[in-house]
Structure formats: structure tokens, C-alpha cells
Amino acid sequence: MAEVLEFRVPTGNGRTLLVLGLETDVSEHALYLAFSAFGPLYSMRIHRNAPVAGPGFYALVKFYSTRDANRAQCACNRQCLFQKSPLKVSICTRQRPFPQQVLTLHSYKCQELANHYLGFNGWSSRLITLQNISGFEEEENKEEEVRTSPRSQCLKYLCIQELIIPQHGIRTRGAGVAEPHVDASQEFLMAANRAQKLAAQRALSDAFQKILLVVLENGKVAVEYSSPQEDPIDCLTEEELKGLIQVTDLSLSQPNPEGEEEVLSEESMY
């Protein structure tokens, strides 16, 4: 059977393993190597046992793929792996009492996932535009901001990137907005540079959100474009898109669910 993977933070208990019986001198690197052999990991966290459980540690290992998590559980349960005593590995089955929010995946995580399933040369990104749109705000909003926060100013950058997956004939675009408030004590140029990079990272992440990976049982991967019909960013030509940005504020609002990311190049090939 095929499994569909999205470029989003994985949810669902079937993707998370509970690893019990880690010894006190456990190596995080050894744990990562043991489980990443079954597929890409979204996260891995090691915790100290509760006092009543005695010395030692346990870990929560989250995969993107349910199939990879099941394979890892079957292969690693009651095995010593990297230590003298065997581990107890089980799939987390506890259900949360409330629905989990679907969060976008950071751009560097998107790249890791794409590199694993598509290969380092299987995709590329291209910068279409990166513009300072701070001046699009209405004057009265600016005056209000000055009155309420006289020692700070607002930057707003918009970036649009194109994601290309040539083997599957897919091209899609993503938009990212960064709007940090710059304190008077901060270096303006440094803050502007950081805002540009953050907007570029968010744009790449947004482009990946429109892509679905269909992983077949034999390991082959198909790629599908999944986006609302008549997406204006994908439908417009580059000239039309740049002209639209110049005359209006797109009012794009994007969450930053897990903190800010490191720098990405404007154009990269993987």
C-alpha cells in the first residue's frame, strides 16, 4: 500500500516510538544512527527516568512515516543495539483528548525530507522576488505605531520562491513574509538582512506545503501537486506577479511554529 507524506510536522501516535531501558551512558548519536537507518526522523528526545523507575533514560523518536516507525519497532524491540542490555521499543498509542494543530514544516526540515525521497539532485529552488513592502502600510497605521512605540520601527519583507521537481514535471511557488519590529538599539541593516533571510525560508517552506510524496511499498516515490484551485501565486506570470506586488500589499500572514531558522541561499540546488 502507498503512504502519503506531507511537508508538515508529522502528527499521529503511529509515527512515534517510545524507547525504554536506555542506560545512563547512552549516546544520543548512537540512538540517532540506530533509528534513522529505517527512515528520516522528525525529532528525537531523550529524557531521564522518573525517580520511581530507577536510573536510566527513555526516548521519544518521531518518524515522518508510519511504515518506517513500524519497521523500526519490529527490528529494535528487545535488541541490545548499542548497549549491553536490551531495549523495549513500542509504538505510542495514547490518544490526545483534543485535535492536534497541523503545523508547517521548517524549510531546513523540508529540505531533509526532499533530499531523502527525491535525492540531492531531485529538486531545486529559485528566487523570483524579494521586496521590502514596509511602505505599503497606510500612513495612519504608521502614525499610530509611532505614537505607541516611538523607539521602534517595523520592517516587512515579502519573498516568492519557485520550487522545481524536474523528474516529475512539477513547478510551484511559495510566498513568505517576515515582519520583525526593530528596536532603536538594534542595528537596522542587520535586522533587515535577517528579515530577508527569514522571508526566503518561509517562502520555500510554503512552496513545499503544496507537494505530496506518495511512497509506494516497493520504495518508489511519486510526487503530486496539491493546492487549492486557481492559486494566484502559481497562476500569474513572473511579470504579473511582480507588478501585483508593486501596487498592493498581499497581506500574507504565515506562522512561525518552531522558532526562527538559519540562513538559506537565494538559489540552491539539491
PDB file of C-alpha atoms in Angstrom:
ATOM      1  CA  MET A   1       0.000   0.000   0.000  1.00  0.00           C
ATOM      2  CA  ALA A   2       1.066   3.570  -0.635  1.00  0.00           C
ATOM      3  CA  GLU A   3       1.711   6.088   2.130  1.00  0.00           C
ATOM      4  CA  VAL A   4       1.188   9.798   1.602  1.00  0.00           C
ATOM      5  CA  LEU A   5       3.636  12.158   3.304  1.00  0.00           C
ATOM      6  CA  GLU A   6       3.131  15.896   3.609  1.00  0.00           C
ATOM      7  CA  PHE A   7       5.758  18.555   4.217  1.00  0.00           C
ATOM      8  CA  ARG A   8       4.223  19.313   7.584  1.00  0.00           C
ATOM      9  CA  VAL A   9       5.016  18.477  11.191  1.00  0.00           C
ATOM     10  CA  PRO A  10       4.022  14.784  11.488  1.00  0.00           C
ATOM     11  CA  THR A  11       1.072  14.060  13.751  1.00  0.00           C
ATOM     12  CA  GLY A  12      -0.475  10.848  14.989  1.00  0.00           C
ATOM     13  CA  ASN A  13       0.766   8.380  17.553  1.00  0.00           C
ATOM     14  CA  GLY A  14       1.621   5.763  14.932  1.00  0.00           C
ATOM     15  CA  ARG A  15       4.728   7.709  13.962  1.00  0.00           C
ATOM     16  CA  THR A  16       6.228   7.988  17.453  1.00  0.00           C
ATOM     17  CA  LEU A  17       8.224   5.285  19.243  1.00  0.00           C
ATOM     18  CA  LEU A  18       8.743   5.021  22.990  1.00  0.00           C
ATOM     19  CA  VAL A  19      12.202   3.614  23.746  1.00  0.00           C
ATOM     20  CA  LEU A  20      12.662   2.307  27.296  1.00  0.00           C
ATOM     21  CA  GLY A  21      15.710   0.898  29.042  1.00  0.00           C
ATOM     22  CA  LEU A  22      18.382   3.324  27.882  1.00  0.00           C
ATOM     23  CA  GLU A  23      21.446   3.108  30.061  1.00  0.00           C
ATOM     24  CA  THR A  24      22.898   6.080  31.928  1.00  0.00           C
ATOM     25  CA  ASP A  25      25.806   6.464  29.499  1.00  0.00           C
ATOM     26  CA  VAL A  26      23.530   6.496  26.465  1.00  0.00           C
ATOM     27  CA  SER A  27      24.923   8.196  23.366  1.00  0.00           C
ATOM     28  CA  GLU A  28      22.438  10.420  21.567  1.00  0.00           C
ATOM     29  CA  HIS A  29      24.381   9.970  18.349  1.00  0.00           C
ATOM     30  CA  ALA A  30      24.238   6.173  18.632  1.00  0.00           C
ATOM     31  CA  LEU A  31      20.483   6.319  19.226  1.00  0.00           C
ATOM     32  CA  TYR A  32      20.019   8.545  16.200  1.00  0.00           C
ATOM     33  CA  LEU A  33      22.078   6.268  13.946  1.00  0.00           C
ATOM     34  CA  ALA A  34      20.159   3.182  15.072  1.00  0.00           C
ATOM     35  CA  PHE A  35      16.713   4.553  14.270  1.00  0.00           C
ATOM     36  CA  SER A  36      17.460   6.837  11.321  1.00  0.00           C
ATOM     37  CA  ALA A  37      18.563   3.715   9.442  1.00  0.00           C
ATOM     38  CA  PHE A  38      14.846   2.936   8.982  1.00  0.00           C
ATOM     39  CA  GLY A  39      13.862   6.335   7.605  1.00  0.00           C
ATOM     40  CA  PRO A  40      14.156  10.079   8.190  1.00  0.00           C
ATOM     41  CA  LEU A  41      13.423  11.280  11.713  1.00  0.00           C
ATOM     42  CA  TYR A  42      11.487  14.409  12.541  1.00  0.00           C
ATOM     43  CA  SER A  43      12.653  14.561  16.149  1.00  0.00           C
ATOM     44  CA  MET A  44      14.342  12.558  18.885  1.00  0.00           C
ATOM     45  CA  ARG A  45      14.217  13.492  22.558  1.00  0.00           C
ATOM     46  CA  ILE A  46      15.929  11.739  25.464  1.00  0.00           C
ATOM     47  CA  HIS A  47      14.526  12.131  28.985  1.00  0.00           C
ATOM     48  CA  ARG A  48      15.665  10.974  32.405  1.00  0.00           C
ATOM     49  CA  ASN A  49      13.537   8.305  34.062  1.00  0.00           C
ATOM     50  CA  ALA A  50      11.254   9.292  36.892  1.00  0.00           C
ATOM     51  CA  PRO A  51      12.772   8.623  40.338  1.00  0.00           C
ATOM     52  CA  VAL A  52      10.420   5.680  40.939  1.00  0.00           C
ATOM     53  CA  ALA A  53      11.630   3.987  37.741  1.00  0.00           C
ATOM     54  CA  GLY A  54      15.270   3.902  38.772  1.00  0.00           C
ATOM     55  CA  PRO A  55      18.368   5.210  36.985  1.00  0.00           C
ATOM     56  CA  GLY A  56      18.417   5.427  33.232  1.00  0.00           C
ATOM     57  CA  PHE A  57      16.695   7.206  30.396  1.00  0.00           C
ATOM     58  CA  TYR A  58      13.908   6.829  27.879  1.00  0.00           C
ATOM     59  CA  ALA A  59      13.457   8.398  24.457  1.00  0.00           C
ATOM     60  CA  LEU A  60      10.695   9.521  22.137  1.00  0.00           C
ATOM     61  CA  VAL A  61      11.567   9.040  18.478  1.00  0.00           C
ATOM     62  CA  LYS A  62       9.226  10.537  15.864  1.00  0.00           C
ATOM     63  CA  PHE A  63       9.280   9.471  12.217  1.00  0.00           C
ATOM     64  CA  TYR A  64       7.620  11.118   9.237  1.00  0.00           C
ATOM     65  CA  SER A  65       6.397   7.730   8.024  1.00  0.00           C
ATOM     66  CA  THR A  66       4.174   5.296   9.890  1.00  0.00           C
ATOM     67  CA  ARG A  67       5.686   2.467   7.878  1.00  0.00           C
ATOM     68  CA  ASP A  68       9.224   3.407   8.935  1.00  0.00           C
ATOM     69  CA  ALA A  69       8.142   3.583  12.585  1.00  0.00           C
ATOM     70  CA  ASN A  70       6.613   0.101  12.409  1.00  0.00           C
ATOM     71  CA  ARG A  71       9.734  -1.340  10.782  1.00  0.00           C
ATOM     72  CA  ALA A  72      11.947   0.236  13.422  1.00  0.00           C
ATOM     73  CA  GLN A  73       9.775  -1.043  16.262  1.00  0.00           C
ATOM     74  CA  CYS A  74       9.813  -4.631  14.972  1.00  0.00           C
ATOM     75  CA  ALA A  75      13.563  -4.643  14.344  1.00  0.00           C
ATOM     76  CA  CYS A  76      14.744  -2.861  17.512  1.00  0.00           C
ATOM     77  CA  ASN A  77      12.399  -4.169  20.212  1.00  0.00           C
ATOM     78  CA  ARG A  78      14.233  -6.370  22.759  1.00  0.00           C
ATOM     79  CA  GLN A  79      17.547  -5.823  20.965  1.00  0.00           C
ATOM     80  CA  CYS A  80      20.709  -4.524  22.636  1.00  0.00           C
ATOM     81  CA  LEU A  81      21.761  -2.422  19.622  1.00  0.00           C
ATOM     82  CA  PHE A  82      24.369  -0.008  21.038  1.00  0.00           C
ATOM     83  CA  GLN A  83      24.327  -1.069  24.731  1.00  0.00           C
ATOM     84  CA  LYS A  84      24.650  -4.208  26.863  1.00  0.00           C
ATOM     85  CA  SER A  85      21.012  -4.515  27.953  1.00  0.00           C
ATOM     86  CA  PRO A  86      18.093  -4.895  25.535  1.00  0.00           C
ATOM     87  CA  LEU A  87      15.734  -2.037  24.766  1.00  0.00           C
ATOM     88  CA  LYS A  88      11.974  -2.068  24.930  1.00  0.00           C
ATOM     89  CA  VAL A  89      10.563  -0.267  21.906  1.00  0.00           C
ATOM     90  CA  SER A  90       6.848   0.288  21.458  1.00  0.00           C
ATOM     91  CA  ILE A  91       4.617   2.476  19.310  1.00  0.00           C
ATOM     92  CA  CYS A  92       2.889   5.265  21.213  1.00  0.00           C
ATOM     93  CA  THR A  93      -0.845   4.629  21.263  1.00  0.00           C
ATOM     94  CA  ARG A  94      -2.032   7.237  23.751  1.00  0.00           C
ATOM     95  CA  GLN A  95      -4.646   9.472  22.121  1.00  0.00           C
ATOM     96  CA  ARG A  96      -4.740  13.177  22.843  1.00  0.00           C
ATOM     97  CA  PRO A  97      -8.093  14.487  24.135  1.00  0.00           C
ATOM     98  CA  PHE A  98      -8.057  17.341  21.618  1.00  0.00           C
ATOM     99  CA  PRO A  99      -7.217  17.542  17.898  1.00  0.00           C
ATOM    100  CA  GLN A 100      -3.615  18.383  17.120  1.00  0.00           C
ATOM    101  CA  GLN A 101      -2.882  21.528  15.166  1.00  0.00           C
ATOM    102  CA  VAL A 102      -1.223  20.914  11.812  1.00  0.00           C
ATOM    103  CA  LEU A 103       1.972  22.969  11.711  1.00  0.00           C
ATOM    104  CA  THR A 104       4.070  23.883   8.717  1.00  0.00           C
ATOM    105  CA  LEU A 105       7.482  22.299   8.460  1.00  0.00           C
ATOM    106  CA  HIS A 106      10.584  24.466   8.652  1.00  0.00           C
ATOM    107  CA  SER A 107      12.427  24.891   5.389  1.00  0.00           C
ATOM    108  CA  TYR A 108      15.533  23.014   6.529  1.00  0.00           C
ATOM    109  CA  LYS A 109      13.330  20.078   7.552  1.00  0.00           C
ATOM    110  CA  CYS A 110      11.589  20.259   4.177  1.00  0.00           C
ATOM    111  CA  GLN A 111      14.988  20.030   2.519  1.00  0.00           C
ATOM    112  CA  GLU A 112      15.974  16.995   4.597  1.00  0.00           C
ATOM    113  CA  LEU A 113      12.754  15.205   3.657  1.00  0.00           C
ATOM    114  CA  ALA A 114      13.061  16.103  -0.029  1.00  0.00           C
ATOM    115  CA  ASN A 115      16.708  15.010  -0.125  1.00  0.00           C
ATOM    116  CA  HIS A 116      15.814  11.630   1.353  1.00  0.00           C
ATOM    117  CA  TYR A 117      12.956  10.787  -1.021  1.00  0.00           C
ATOM    118  CA  LEU A 118      13.909  12.758  -4.148  1.00  0.00           C
ATOM    119  CA  GLY A 119      17.676  12.798  -3.921  1.00  0.00           C
ATOM    120  CA  PHE A 120      20.052  15.739  -3.624  1.00  0.00           C
ATOM    121  CA  ASN A 121      19.695  16.458  -7.348  1.00  0.00           C
ATOM    122  CA  GLY A 122      15.960  15.771  -7.458  1.00  0.00           C
ATOM    123  CA  TRP A 123      14.761  19.285  -6.754  1.00  0.00           C
ATOM    124  CA  SER A 124      15.857  22.904  -6.843  1.00  0.00           C
ATOM    125  CA  SER A 125      14.584  26.316  -5.752  1.00  0.00           C
ATOM    126  CA  ARG A 126      14.748  29.677  -7.473  1.00  0.00           C
ATOM    127  CA  LEU A 127      14.224  33.143  -6.059  1.00  0.00           C
ATOM    128  CA  ILE A 128      11.609  35.107  -8.015  1.00  0.00           C
ATOM    129  CA  THR A 129      11.425  38.254  -5.937  1.00  0.00           C
ATOM    130  CA  LEU A 130      12.424  39.599  -2.550  1.00  0.00           C
ATOM    131  CA  GLN A 131      10.971  43.018  -1.792  1.00  0.00           C
ATOM    132  CA  ASN A 132      10.709  45.417   1.079  1.00  0.00           C
ATOM    133  CA  ILE A 133       6.966  46.092   1.371  1.00  0.00           C
ATOM    134  CA  SER A 134       7.157  48.150   4.542  1.00  0.00           C
ATOM    135  CA  GLY A 135       5.937  51.230   2.680  1.00  0.00           C
ATOM    136  CA  PHE A 136       2.601  49.677   1.748  1.00  0.00           C
ATOM    137  CA  GLU A 137       1.089  50.275   5.181  1.00  0.00           C
ATOM    138  CA  GLU A 138      -1.321  53.155   5.450  1.00  0.00           C
ATOM    139  CA  GLU A 139       0.040  56.370   6.856  1.00  0.00           C
ATOM    140  CA  GLU A 140      -2.386  56.425   9.742  1.00  0.00           C
ATOM    141  CA  ASN A 141      -1.208  52.997  10.828  1.00  0.00           C
ATOM    142  CA  LYS A 142       2.352  54.261  10.786  1.00  0.00           C
ATOM    143  CA  GLU A 143       1.429  57.298  12.852  1.00  0.00           C
ATOM    144  CA  GLU A 144      -0.331  55.102  15.380  1.00  0.00           C
ATOM    145  CA  GLU A 145       2.734  52.850  15.601  1.00  0.00           C
ATOM    146  CA  VAL A 146       4.994  55.824  16.229  1.00  0.00           C
ATOM    147  CA  ARG A 147       2.706  57.069  18.987  1.00  0.00           C
ATOM    148  CA  THR A 148       2.504  53.700  20.705  1.00  0.00           C
ATOM    149  CA  SER A 149       6.130  52.634  20.145  1.00  0.00           C
ATOM    150  CA  PRO A 150       8.317  55.653  19.463  1.00  0.00           C
ATOM    151  CA  ARG A 151      11.582  53.766  19.903  1.00  0.00           C
ATOM    152  CA  SER A 152      10.880  51.023  17.365  1.00  0.00           C
ATOM    153  CA  GLN A 153      10.164  50.703  13.673  1.00  0.00           C
ATOM    154  CA  CYS A 154       8.666  47.967  11.562  1.00  0.00           C
ATOM    155  CA  LEU A 155      10.207  46.107   8.630  1.00  0.00           C
ATOM    156  CA  LYS A 156       8.203  43.926   6.284  1.00  0.00           C
ATOM    157  CA  TYR A 157       9.738  41.790   3.551  1.00  0.00           C
ATOM    158  CA  LEU A 158       7.961  39.595   1.032  1.00  0.00           C
ATOM    159  CA  CYS A 159       9.730  36.762  -0.765  1.00  0.00           C
ATOM    160  CA  ILE A 160       8.437  34.483  -3.513  1.00  0.00           C
ATOM    161  CA  GLN A 161      10.371  31.361  -4.448  1.00  0.00           C
ATOM    162  CA  GLU A 162       9.790  28.708  -7.062  1.00  0.00           C
ATOM    163  CA  LEU A 163      10.229  25.018  -6.278  1.00  0.00           C
ATOM    164  CA  ILE A 164      11.121  22.776  -9.215  1.00  0.00           C
ATOM    165  CA  ILE A 165      10.941  18.959  -9.263  1.00  0.00           C
ATOM    166  CA  PRO A 166      12.045  18.247 -12.840  1.00  0.00           C
ATOM    167  CA  GLN A 167      11.713  14.464 -12.859  1.00  0.00           C
ATOM    168  CA  HIS A 168       8.002  14.789 -12.054  1.00  0.00           C
ATOM    169  CA  GLY A 169       7.390  17.922 -14.111  1.00  0.00           C
ATOM    170  CA  ILE A 170       6.286  19.999 -11.116  1.00  0.00           C
ATOM    171  CA  ARG A 171       6.820  23.712 -10.587  1.00  0.00           C
ATOM    172  CA  THR A 172       5.169  25.552  -7.731  1.00  0.00           C
ATOM    173  CA  ARG A 173       5.700  28.785  -5.840  1.00  0.00           C
ATOM    174  CA  GLY A 174       5.612  29.805  -2.236  1.00  0.00           C
ATOM    175  CA  ALA A 175       5.336  33.166  -0.520  1.00  0.00           C
ATOM    176  CA  GLY A 176       6.886  34.168   2.767  1.00  0.00           C
ATOM    177  CA  VAL A 177       6.556  37.312   4.852  1.00  0.00           C
ATOM    178  CA  ALA A 178       8.802  38.447   7.694  1.00  0.00           C
ATOM    179  CA  GLU A 179       7.784  41.434   9.800  1.00  0.00           C
ATOM    180  CA  PRO A 180      10.134  41.928  12.761  1.00  0.00           C
ATOM    181  CA  HIS A 181       9.942  45.019  14.933  1.00  0.00           C
ATOM    182  CA  VAL A 182      13.312  46.708  15.134  1.00  0.00           C
ATOM    183  CA  ASP A 183      14.235  48.321  18.415  1.00  0.00           C
ATOM    184  CA  ALA A 184      16.168  51.581  18.289  1.00  0.00           C
ATOM    185  CA  SER A 185      19.129  49.884  19.934  1.00  0.00           C
ATOM    186  CA  GLN A 186      19.391  47.266  17.180  1.00  0.00           C
ATOM    187  CA  GLU A 187      21.445  47.571  14.021  1.00  0.00           C
ATOM    188  CA  PHE A 188      18.932  48.331  11.265  1.00  0.00           C
ATOM    189  CA  LEU A 189      20.913  46.712   8.438  1.00  0.00           C
ATOM    190  CA  MET A 190      21.411  43.509  10.415  1.00  0.00           C
ATOM    191  CA  ALA A 191      17.703  43.358  11.205  1.00  0.00           C
ATOM    192  CA  ALA A 192      16.808  43.936   7.552  1.00  0.00           C
ATOM    193  CA  ASN A 193      19.190  41.204   6.424  1.00  0.00           C
ATOM    194  CA  ARG A 194      17.726  38.794   8.950  1.00  0.00           C
ATOM    195  CA  ALA A 195      14.175  39.634   7.840  1.00  0.00           C
ATOM    196  CA  GLN A 196      15.070  38.943   4.211  1.00  0.00           C
ATOM    197  CA  LYS A 197      16.512  35.546   5.081  1.00  0.00           C
ATOM    198  CA  LEU A 198      13.532  34.635   7.215  1.00  0.00           C
ATOM    199  CA  ALA A 199      11.110  35.618   4.432  1.00  0.00           C
ATOM    200  CA  ALA A 200      13.076  33.441   1.986  1.00  0.00           C
ATOM    201  CA  GLN A 201      12.959  30.474   4.354  1.00  0.00           C
ATOM    202  CA  ARG A 202       9.218  30.827   4.834  1.00  0.00           C
ATOM    203  CA  ALA A 203       8.656  31.115   1.093  1.00  0.00           C
ATOM    204  CA  LEU A 204      10.487  27.851   0.449  1.00  0.00           C
ATOM    205  CA  SER A 205       8.549  26.128   3.216  1.00  0.00           C
ATOM    206  CA  ASP A 206       5.277  27.456   1.766  1.00  0.00           C
ATOM    207  CA  ALA A 207       6.144  26.055  -1.667  1.00  0.00           C
ATOM    208  CA  PHE A 208       6.791  22.613  -0.174  1.00  0.00           C
ATOM    209  CA  GLN A 209       3.358  22.658   1.503  1.00  0.00           C
ATOM    210  CA  LYS A 210       1.781  22.210  -1.947  1.00  0.00           C
ATOM    211  CA  ILE A 211       3.641  18.960  -2.567  1.00  0.00           C
ATOM    212  CA  LEU A 212       2.653  15.426  -1.542  1.00  0.00           C
ATOM    213  CA  LEU A 213       5.064  12.484  -1.531  1.00  0.00           C
ATOM    214  CA  VAL A 214       3.399   9.161  -2.373  1.00  0.00           C
ATOM    215  CA  VAL A 215       5.726   6.414  -1.128  1.00  0.00           C
ATOM    216  CA  LEU A 216       4.917   3.010  -2.608  1.00  0.00           C
ATOM    217  CA  GLU A 217       5.538  -0.267  -0.835  1.00  0.00           C
ATOM    218  CA  ASN A 218       8.440  -1.088  -3.144  1.00  0.00           C
ATOM    219  CA  GLY A 219      10.164   2.144  -2.117  1.00  0.00           C
ATOM    220  CA  LYS A 220       9.431   4.120  -5.290  1.00  0.00           C
ATOM    221  CA  VAL A 221       8.199   7.679  -4.823  1.00  0.00           C
ATOM    222  CA  ALA A 222       5.613   9.633  -6.784  1.00  0.00           C
ATOM    223  CA  VAL A 223       5.093  13.368  -6.354  1.00  0.00           C
ATOM    224  CA  GLU A 224       1.707  15.075  -6.527  1.00  0.00           C
ATOM    225  CA  TYR A 225       0.811  18.764  -6.653  1.00  0.00           C
ATOM    226  CA  SER A 226      -1.846  19.535  -4.044  1.00  0.00           C
ATOM    227  CA  SER A 227      -3.092  23.105  -3.810  1.00  0.00           C
ATOM    228  CA  PRO A 228      -6.414  24.968  -3.945  1.00  0.00           C
ATOM    229  CA  GLN A 229      -7.566  25.656  -7.469  1.00  0.00           C
ATOM    230  CA  GLU A 230      -6.601  28.954  -9.053  1.00  0.00           C
ATOM    231  CA  ASP A 231      -3.774  29.655  -6.655  1.00  0.00           C
ATOM    232  CA  PRO A 232      -2.817  33.227  -7.684  1.00  0.00           C
ATOM    233  CA  ILE A 233       0.857  32.755  -6.916  1.00  0.00           C
ATOM    234  CA  ASP A 234       1.110  29.786  -9.271  1.00  0.00           C
ATOM    235  CA  CYS A 235      -1.262  31.111 -11.957  1.00  0.00           C
ATOM    236  CA  LEU A 236       0.334  34.514 -12.555  1.00  0.00           C
ATOM    237  CA  THR A 237       3.400  35.045 -14.711  1.00  0.00           C
ATOM    238  CA  GLU A 238       6.527  36.446 -13.060  1.00  0.00           C
ATOM    239  CA  GLU A 239       5.930  39.876 -14.615  1.00  0.00           C
ATOM    240  CA  GLU A 240       2.304  39.926 -13.463  1.00  0.00           C
ATOM    241  CA  LEU A 241       3.313  38.771 -10.001  1.00  0.00           C
ATOM    242  CA  LYS A 242       5.991  41.428  -9.576  1.00  0.00           C
ATOM    243  CA  GLY A 243       3.590  44.087 -10.832  1.00  0.00           C
ATOM    244  CA  LEU A 244       0.959  42.967  -8.362  1.00  0.00           C
ATOM    245  CA  ILE A 245       3.422  43.228  -5.501  1.00  0.00           C
ATOM    246  CA  GLN A 246       4.424  46.729  -6.536  1.00  0.00           C
ATOM    247  CA  VAL A 247       0.868  48.093  -6.371  1.00  0.00           C
ATOM    248  CA  THR A 248      -0.632  46.260  -3.432  1.00  0.00           C
ATOM    249  CA  ASP A 249       0.177  44.598  -0.145  1.00  0.00           C
ATOM    250  CA  LEU A 250      -0.712  40.907  -0.422  1.00  0.00           C
ATOM    251  CA  SER A 251      -1.385  40.847   3.346  1.00  0.00           C
ATOM    252  CA  LEU A 252       0.123  37.408   3.684  1.00  0.00           C
ATOM    253  CA  SER A 253       0.320  36.092   7.219  1.00  0.00           C
ATOM    254  CA  GLN A 254       2.323  32.984   7.994  1.00  0.00           C
ATOM    255  CA  PRO A 255       3.004  31.284  11.316  1.00  0.00           C
ATOM    256  CA  ASN A 256       6.454  30.528  12.603  1.00  0.00           C
ATOM    257  CA  PRO A 257       5.637  27.459  14.691  1.00  0.00           C
ATOM    258  CA  GLU A 258       9.012  26.362  15.971  1.00  0.00           C
ATOM    259  CA  GLY A 259      11.245  29.413  16.117  1.00  0.00           C
ATOM    260  CA  GLU A 260      13.366  31.089  13.513  1.00  0.00           C
ATOM    261  CA  GLU A 261      15.637  29.315  11.092  1.00  0.00           C
ATOM    262  CA  GLU A 262      19.162  29.755   9.895  1.00  0.00           C
ATOM    263  CA  VAL A 263      20.197  31.354   6.637  1.00  0.00           C
ATOM    264  CA  LEU A 264      19.321  29.811   3.273  1.00  0.00           C
ATOM    265  CA  SER A 265      20.787  30.796  -0.057  1.00  0.00           C
ATOM    266  CA  GLU A 266      18.562  32.623  -2.508  1.00  0.00           C
ATOM    267  CA  GLU A 267      19.012  29.883  -5.097  1.00  0.00           C
ATOM    268  CA  SER A 268      20.070  26.356  -4.226  1.00  0.00           C
ATOM    269  CA  MET A 269      20.307  23.014  -5.970  1.00  0.00           C
ATOM    270  CA  TYR A 270      19.884  19.679  -4.200  1.00  0.00           C
TER     271      TYR A 270
END
